[in-house]
Tab-separated table of C-alpha atoms and ligand atoms in Angstrom:
chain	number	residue	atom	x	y	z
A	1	UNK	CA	0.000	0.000	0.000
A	2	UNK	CA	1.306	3.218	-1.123
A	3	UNK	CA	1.398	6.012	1.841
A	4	UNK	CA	-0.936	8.158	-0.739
A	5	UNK	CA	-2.996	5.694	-0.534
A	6	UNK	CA	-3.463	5.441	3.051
A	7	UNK	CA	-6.435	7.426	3.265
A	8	UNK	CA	-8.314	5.454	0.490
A	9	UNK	CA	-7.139	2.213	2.235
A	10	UNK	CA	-8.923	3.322	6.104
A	11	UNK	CA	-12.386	4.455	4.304
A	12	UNK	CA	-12.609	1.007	2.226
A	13	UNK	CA	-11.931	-1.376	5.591
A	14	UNK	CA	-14.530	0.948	7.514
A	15	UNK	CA	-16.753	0.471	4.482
A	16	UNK	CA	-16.083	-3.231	4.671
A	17	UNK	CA	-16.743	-3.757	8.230
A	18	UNK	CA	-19.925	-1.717	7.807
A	19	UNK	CA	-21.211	-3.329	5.183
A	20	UNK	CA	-20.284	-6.955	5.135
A	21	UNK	CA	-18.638	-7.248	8.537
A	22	UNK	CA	-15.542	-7.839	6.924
A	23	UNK	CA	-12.203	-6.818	8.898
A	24	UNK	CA	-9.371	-6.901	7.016
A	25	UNK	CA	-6.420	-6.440	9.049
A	26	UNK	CA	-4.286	-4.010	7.847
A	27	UNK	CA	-0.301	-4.787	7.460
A	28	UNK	CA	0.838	-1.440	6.435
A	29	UNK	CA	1.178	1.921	7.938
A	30	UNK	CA	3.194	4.300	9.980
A	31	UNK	CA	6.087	2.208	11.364
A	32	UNK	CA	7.472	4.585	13.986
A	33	UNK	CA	8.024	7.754	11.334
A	34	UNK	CA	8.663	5.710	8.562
A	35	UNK	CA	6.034	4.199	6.257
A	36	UNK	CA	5.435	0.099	6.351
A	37	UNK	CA	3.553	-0.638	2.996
A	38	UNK	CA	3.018	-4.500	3.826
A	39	UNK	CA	1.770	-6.555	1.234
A	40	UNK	CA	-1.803	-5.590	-0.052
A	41	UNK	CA	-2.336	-3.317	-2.624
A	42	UNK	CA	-5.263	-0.815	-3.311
A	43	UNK	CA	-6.119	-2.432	-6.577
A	44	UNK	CA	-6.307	-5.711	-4.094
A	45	UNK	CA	-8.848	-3.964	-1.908
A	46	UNK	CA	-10.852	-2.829	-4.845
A	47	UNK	CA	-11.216	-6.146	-5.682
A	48	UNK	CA	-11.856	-8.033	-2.413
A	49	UNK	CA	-15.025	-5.521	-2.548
A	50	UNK	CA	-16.368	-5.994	-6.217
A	51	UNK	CA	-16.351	-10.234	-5.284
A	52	UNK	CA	-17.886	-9.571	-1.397
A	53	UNK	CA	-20.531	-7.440	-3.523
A	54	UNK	CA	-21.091	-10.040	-6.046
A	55	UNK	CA	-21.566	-12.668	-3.173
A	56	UNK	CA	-24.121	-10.275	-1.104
A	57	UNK	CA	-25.348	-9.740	-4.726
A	58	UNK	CA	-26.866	-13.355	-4.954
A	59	UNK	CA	-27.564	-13.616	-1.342
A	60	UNK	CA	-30.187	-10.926	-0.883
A	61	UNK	CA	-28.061	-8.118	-0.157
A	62	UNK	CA	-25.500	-7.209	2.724
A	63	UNK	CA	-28.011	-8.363	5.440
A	64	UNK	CA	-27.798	-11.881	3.827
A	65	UNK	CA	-24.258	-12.108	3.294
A	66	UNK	CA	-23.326	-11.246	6.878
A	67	UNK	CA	-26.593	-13.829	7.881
A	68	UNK	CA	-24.773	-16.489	5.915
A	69	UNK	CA	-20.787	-15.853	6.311
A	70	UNK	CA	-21.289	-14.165	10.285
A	71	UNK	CA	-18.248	-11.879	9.588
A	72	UNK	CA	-14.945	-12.953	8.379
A	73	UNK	CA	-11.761	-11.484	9.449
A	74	UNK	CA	-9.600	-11.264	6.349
A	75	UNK	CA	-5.342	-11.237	6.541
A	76	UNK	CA	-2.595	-12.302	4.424
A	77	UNK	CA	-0.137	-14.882	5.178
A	78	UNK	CA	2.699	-16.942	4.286
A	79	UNK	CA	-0.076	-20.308	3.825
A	80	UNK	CA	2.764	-21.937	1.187
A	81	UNK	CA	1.620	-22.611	-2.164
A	82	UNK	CA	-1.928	-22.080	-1.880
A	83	UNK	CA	-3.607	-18.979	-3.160
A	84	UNK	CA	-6.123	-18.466	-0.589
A	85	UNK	CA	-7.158	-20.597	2.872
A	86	UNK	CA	-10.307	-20.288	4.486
A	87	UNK	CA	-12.015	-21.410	7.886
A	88	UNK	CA	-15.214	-20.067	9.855
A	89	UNK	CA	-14.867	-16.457	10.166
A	90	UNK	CA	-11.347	-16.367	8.389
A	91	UNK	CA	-9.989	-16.269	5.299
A	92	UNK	CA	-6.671	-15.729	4.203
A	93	UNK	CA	-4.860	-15.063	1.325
A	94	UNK	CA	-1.018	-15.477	0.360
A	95	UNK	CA	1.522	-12.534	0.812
A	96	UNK	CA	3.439	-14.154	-2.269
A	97	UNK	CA	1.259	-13.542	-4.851
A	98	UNK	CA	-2.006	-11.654	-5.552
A	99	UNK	CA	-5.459	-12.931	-5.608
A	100	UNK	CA	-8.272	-13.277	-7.776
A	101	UNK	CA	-12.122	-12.551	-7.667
A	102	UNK	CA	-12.278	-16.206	-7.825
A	103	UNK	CA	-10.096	-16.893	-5.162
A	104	UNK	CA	-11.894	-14.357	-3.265
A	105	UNK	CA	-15.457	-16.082	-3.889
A	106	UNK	CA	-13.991	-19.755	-3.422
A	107	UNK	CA	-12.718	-18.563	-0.472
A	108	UNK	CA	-15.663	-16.730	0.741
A	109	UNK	CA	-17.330	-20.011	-0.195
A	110	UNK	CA	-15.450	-22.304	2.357
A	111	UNK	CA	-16.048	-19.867	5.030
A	112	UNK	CA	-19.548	-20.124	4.769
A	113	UNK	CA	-19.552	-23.671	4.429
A	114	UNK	CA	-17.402	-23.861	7.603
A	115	UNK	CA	-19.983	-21.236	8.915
A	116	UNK	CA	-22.246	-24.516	9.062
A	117	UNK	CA	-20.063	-26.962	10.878
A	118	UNK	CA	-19.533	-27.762	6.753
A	119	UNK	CA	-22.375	-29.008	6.479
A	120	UNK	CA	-23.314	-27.512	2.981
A	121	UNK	CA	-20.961	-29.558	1.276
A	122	UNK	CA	-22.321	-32.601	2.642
A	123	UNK	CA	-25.386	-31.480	1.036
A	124	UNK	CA	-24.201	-30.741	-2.168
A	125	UNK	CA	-22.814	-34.407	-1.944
A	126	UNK	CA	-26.134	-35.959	-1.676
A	127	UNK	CA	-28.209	-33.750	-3.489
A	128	UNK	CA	-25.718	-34.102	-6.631
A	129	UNK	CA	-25.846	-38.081	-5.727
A	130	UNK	CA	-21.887	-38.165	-4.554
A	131	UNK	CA	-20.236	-40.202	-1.928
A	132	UNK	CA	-16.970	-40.506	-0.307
A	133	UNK	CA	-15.695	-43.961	0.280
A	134	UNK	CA	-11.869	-43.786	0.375
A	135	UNK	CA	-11.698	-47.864	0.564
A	136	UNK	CA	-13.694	-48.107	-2.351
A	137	UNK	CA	-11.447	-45.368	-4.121
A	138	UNK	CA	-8.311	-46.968	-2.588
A	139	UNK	CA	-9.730	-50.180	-4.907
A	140	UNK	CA	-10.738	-48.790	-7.779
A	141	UNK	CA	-7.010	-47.268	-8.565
A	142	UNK	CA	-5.146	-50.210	-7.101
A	143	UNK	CA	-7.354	-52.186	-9.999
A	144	UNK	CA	-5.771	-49.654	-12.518
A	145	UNK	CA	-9.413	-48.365	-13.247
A	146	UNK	CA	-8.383	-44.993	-12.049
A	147	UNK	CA	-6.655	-41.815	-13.975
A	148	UNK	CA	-4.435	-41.689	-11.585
A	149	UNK	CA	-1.660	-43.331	-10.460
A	150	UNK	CA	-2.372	-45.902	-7.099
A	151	UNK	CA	-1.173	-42.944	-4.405
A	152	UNK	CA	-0.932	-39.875	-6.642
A	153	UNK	CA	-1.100	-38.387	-9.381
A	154	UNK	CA	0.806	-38.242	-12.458
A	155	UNK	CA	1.233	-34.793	-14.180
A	156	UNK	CA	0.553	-36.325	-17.900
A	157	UNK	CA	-2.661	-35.790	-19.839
A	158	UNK	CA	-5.002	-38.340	-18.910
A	159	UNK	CA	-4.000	-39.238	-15.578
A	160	UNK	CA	-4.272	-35.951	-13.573
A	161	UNK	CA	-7.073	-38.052	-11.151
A	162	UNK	CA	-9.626	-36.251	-12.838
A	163	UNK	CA	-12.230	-38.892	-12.922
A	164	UNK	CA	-14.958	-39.929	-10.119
A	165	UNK	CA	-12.979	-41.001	-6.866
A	166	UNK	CA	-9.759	-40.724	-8.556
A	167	UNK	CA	-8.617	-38.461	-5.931
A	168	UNK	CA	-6.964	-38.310	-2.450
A	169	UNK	CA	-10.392	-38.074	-0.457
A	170	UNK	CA	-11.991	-40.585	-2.429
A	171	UNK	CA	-14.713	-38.710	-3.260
A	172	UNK	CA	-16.846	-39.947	-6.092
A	173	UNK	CA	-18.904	-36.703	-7.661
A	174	UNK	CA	-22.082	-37.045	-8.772
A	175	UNK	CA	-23.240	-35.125	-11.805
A	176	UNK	CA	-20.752	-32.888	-13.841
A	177	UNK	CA	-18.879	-31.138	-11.762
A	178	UNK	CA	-16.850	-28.112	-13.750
A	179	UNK	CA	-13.728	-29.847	-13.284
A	180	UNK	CA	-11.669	-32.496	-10.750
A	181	UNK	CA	-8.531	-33.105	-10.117
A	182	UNK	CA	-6.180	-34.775	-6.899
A	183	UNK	CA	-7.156	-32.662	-4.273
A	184	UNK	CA	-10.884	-32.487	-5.239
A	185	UNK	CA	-13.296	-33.570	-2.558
A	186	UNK	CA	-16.744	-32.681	-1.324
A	187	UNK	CA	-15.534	-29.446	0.301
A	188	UNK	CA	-13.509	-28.166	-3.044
A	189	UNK	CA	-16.742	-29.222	-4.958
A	190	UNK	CA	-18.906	-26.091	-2.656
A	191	UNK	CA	-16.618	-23.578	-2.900
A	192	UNK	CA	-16.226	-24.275	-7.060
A	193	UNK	CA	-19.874	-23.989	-7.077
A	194	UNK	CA	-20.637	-21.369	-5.406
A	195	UNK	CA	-17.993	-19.394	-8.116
A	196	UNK	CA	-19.749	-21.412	-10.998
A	197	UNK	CA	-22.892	-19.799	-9.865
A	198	UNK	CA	-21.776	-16.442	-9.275
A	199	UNK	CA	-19.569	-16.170	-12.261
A	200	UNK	CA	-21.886	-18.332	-14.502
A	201	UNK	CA	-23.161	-15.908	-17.747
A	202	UNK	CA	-23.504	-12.586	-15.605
A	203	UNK	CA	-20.645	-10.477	-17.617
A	204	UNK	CA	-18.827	-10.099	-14.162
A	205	UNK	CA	-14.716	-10.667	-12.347
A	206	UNK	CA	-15.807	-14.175	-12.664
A	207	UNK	CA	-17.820	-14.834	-15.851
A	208	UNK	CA	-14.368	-15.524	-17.673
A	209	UNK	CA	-13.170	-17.877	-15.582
A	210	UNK	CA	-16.594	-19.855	-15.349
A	211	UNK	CA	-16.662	-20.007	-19.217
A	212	UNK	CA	-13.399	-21.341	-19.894
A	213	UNK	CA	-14.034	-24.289	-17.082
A	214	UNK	CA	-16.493	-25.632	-19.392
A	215	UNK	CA	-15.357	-24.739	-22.557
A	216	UNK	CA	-12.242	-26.438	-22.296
A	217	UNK	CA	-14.017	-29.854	-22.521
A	218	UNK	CA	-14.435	-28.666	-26.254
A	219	UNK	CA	-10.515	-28.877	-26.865
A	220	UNK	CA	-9.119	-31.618	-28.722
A	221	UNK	CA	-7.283	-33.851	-26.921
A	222	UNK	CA	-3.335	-32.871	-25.787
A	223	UNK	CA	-4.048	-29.330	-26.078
A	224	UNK	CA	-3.058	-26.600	-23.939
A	225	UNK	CA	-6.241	-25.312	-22.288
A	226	UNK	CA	-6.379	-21.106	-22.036
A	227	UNK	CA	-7.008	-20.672	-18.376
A	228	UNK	CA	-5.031	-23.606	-16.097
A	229	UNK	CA	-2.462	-23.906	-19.288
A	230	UNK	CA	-2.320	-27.627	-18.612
A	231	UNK	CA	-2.130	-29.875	-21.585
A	232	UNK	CA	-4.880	-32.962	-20.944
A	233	UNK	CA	-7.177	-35.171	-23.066
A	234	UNK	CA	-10.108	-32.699	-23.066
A	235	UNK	CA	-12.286	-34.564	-25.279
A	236	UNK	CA	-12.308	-37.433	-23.285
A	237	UNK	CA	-13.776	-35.664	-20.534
A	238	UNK	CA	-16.344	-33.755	-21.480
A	239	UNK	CA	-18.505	-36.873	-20.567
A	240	UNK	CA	-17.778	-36.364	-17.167
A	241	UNK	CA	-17.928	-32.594	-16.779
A	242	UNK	CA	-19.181	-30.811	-19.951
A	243	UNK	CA	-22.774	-29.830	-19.118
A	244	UNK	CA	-26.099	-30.508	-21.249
A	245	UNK	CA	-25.628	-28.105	-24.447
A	246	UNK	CA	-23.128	-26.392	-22.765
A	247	UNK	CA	-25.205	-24.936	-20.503
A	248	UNK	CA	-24.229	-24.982	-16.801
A	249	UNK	CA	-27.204	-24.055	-15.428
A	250	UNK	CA	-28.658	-27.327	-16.575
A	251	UNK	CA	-25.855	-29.254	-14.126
A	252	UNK	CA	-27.690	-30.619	-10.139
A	253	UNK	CA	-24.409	-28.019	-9.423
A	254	UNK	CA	-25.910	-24.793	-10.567
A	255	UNK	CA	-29.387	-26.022	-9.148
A	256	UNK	CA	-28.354	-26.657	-5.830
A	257	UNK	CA	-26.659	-23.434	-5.117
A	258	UNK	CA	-30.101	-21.738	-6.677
A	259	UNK	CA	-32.222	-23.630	-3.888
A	260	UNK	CA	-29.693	-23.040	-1.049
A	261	UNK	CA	-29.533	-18.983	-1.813
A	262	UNK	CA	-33.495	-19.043	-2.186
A	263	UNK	CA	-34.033	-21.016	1.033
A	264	UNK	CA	-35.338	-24.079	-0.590
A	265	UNK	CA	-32.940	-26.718	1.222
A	266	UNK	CA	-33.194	-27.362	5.010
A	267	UNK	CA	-29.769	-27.343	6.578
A	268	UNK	CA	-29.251	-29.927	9.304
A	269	UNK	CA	-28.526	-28.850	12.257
B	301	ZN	ZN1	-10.552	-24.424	-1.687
């Protein structure tokens, strides 16, 4: 944060606590004379707002995000290689490299999950007809019927663990998910489609994103895909992920997250 921009910076976090009870803890500032910049930017804060706004957008406003997230203190931190981390009324992002509206509403995603003992992911599972069974995926790669190697997986096209319990939770997705890989499980599968939903065919920070997740299924086979720039056998697996016509709003993905925002689903308790 530039010391210009220090003014700019105190009006957004007071807007962001009023509006979305959203605290973002500040790492720069006046460092005994001298000016601290930390690691966030302004264009950073500008953009943590735009994807809280498109979140409150879909949940009825600001009343219904801070109903459904219960405030979230936001900070950066040295998390490794991960873009973003999240857990009930924190999320964080990393102070290596900048973040996008994506990350922001994935994020934002797990926290509210985690806001319900994560219990909305459990019922995305079942209402998408999922299961986790990590004996039964444990089986199903040590009988080579995985795309995966037996305990990872391989970075060649075809065998990124891509398909249903081919991955380290042994979770097998029901539906089309927009994409799987290793590290996809039940949890993953909220937070993607909760940024599916938002991002899906509004013209907003997301709507690019969204659209290349399914329109890479239309790539040939051992072609470089535009967003993750990984080289896989697309055609192959657009029967697992590439939605009716295209259209993701015909996936149980896209239809859950509808009934959840519009009160339709009971959550346990
Ligand atoms: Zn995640």
């Amino acid at each position: 944060m530039e010391q210009a921009d220090y003014p700019y910076a105190r009006t957004k976090l007071a807007q962001l606590k009023a509006d979305y009870q959203v605290d973002v803890l500040a790492d720069w500032g006046d460092d005994g004379g001298n000016w601290s910049p930390g690691s966030w930017t302004k264009a950073e804060l500008d953009r943590l707002e735009n994807a809280i706004c498109l979140m409150a957008g879909v949940m009825g406003g600001n009343e219904g995000f801070v109903r459904n997230l219960g405030g979230v203190t936001v900070r950066k931190a040295d998390i490794g290689h991960h873009a973003g981390e999240a857990l009930s009324h924190r999320v964080s992002f990393s102070t290596k490299r900048t973040f996008s509206a994506w990350t922001v509403v994935h994020e934002f995603g797990h926290a509210w999950d985690a806001n319900h003992g994560w219990r909305l992911s459990r019922l995305l599972e079942k209402y998408t007809g999922g299961f986790t069974s990590p004996p039964l995926s444990l089986l199903k790669r040590l009988l080579r019927l995985s795309d995966s190697g037996v305990f990872n997986s391989e970075k060649k096209p075809g065998r990124y663990g891509r398909r249903a319990g081919c991955n380290q939770a042994g979770y097998f997705y029901g539906d089309r998910p927009s994409g799987s890989n290793w590290n996809f499980n039940r949890v993953e599968d909220f937070a993607e489609s909760v940024a599916m939903y938002i991002g899906w065919e509004r013209g907003n920070d997301l709507s690019d994103h969204a659209h290349k997740r399914i329109t890479r299924y239309q790539l040939q086979n051992l072609v470089e895909d535009p967003l993750f720039h990984v080289i896989d056998n697309w055609t192959d697996y657009a029967s697992c992920f590439y939605p009716e016509n295209g259209d993701y709003t015909k996936t149980k993905r896209w239809q859950f997250v509808d009934d959840l925002l519009n009160g339709k689903l009971k959550i346990p308790g």
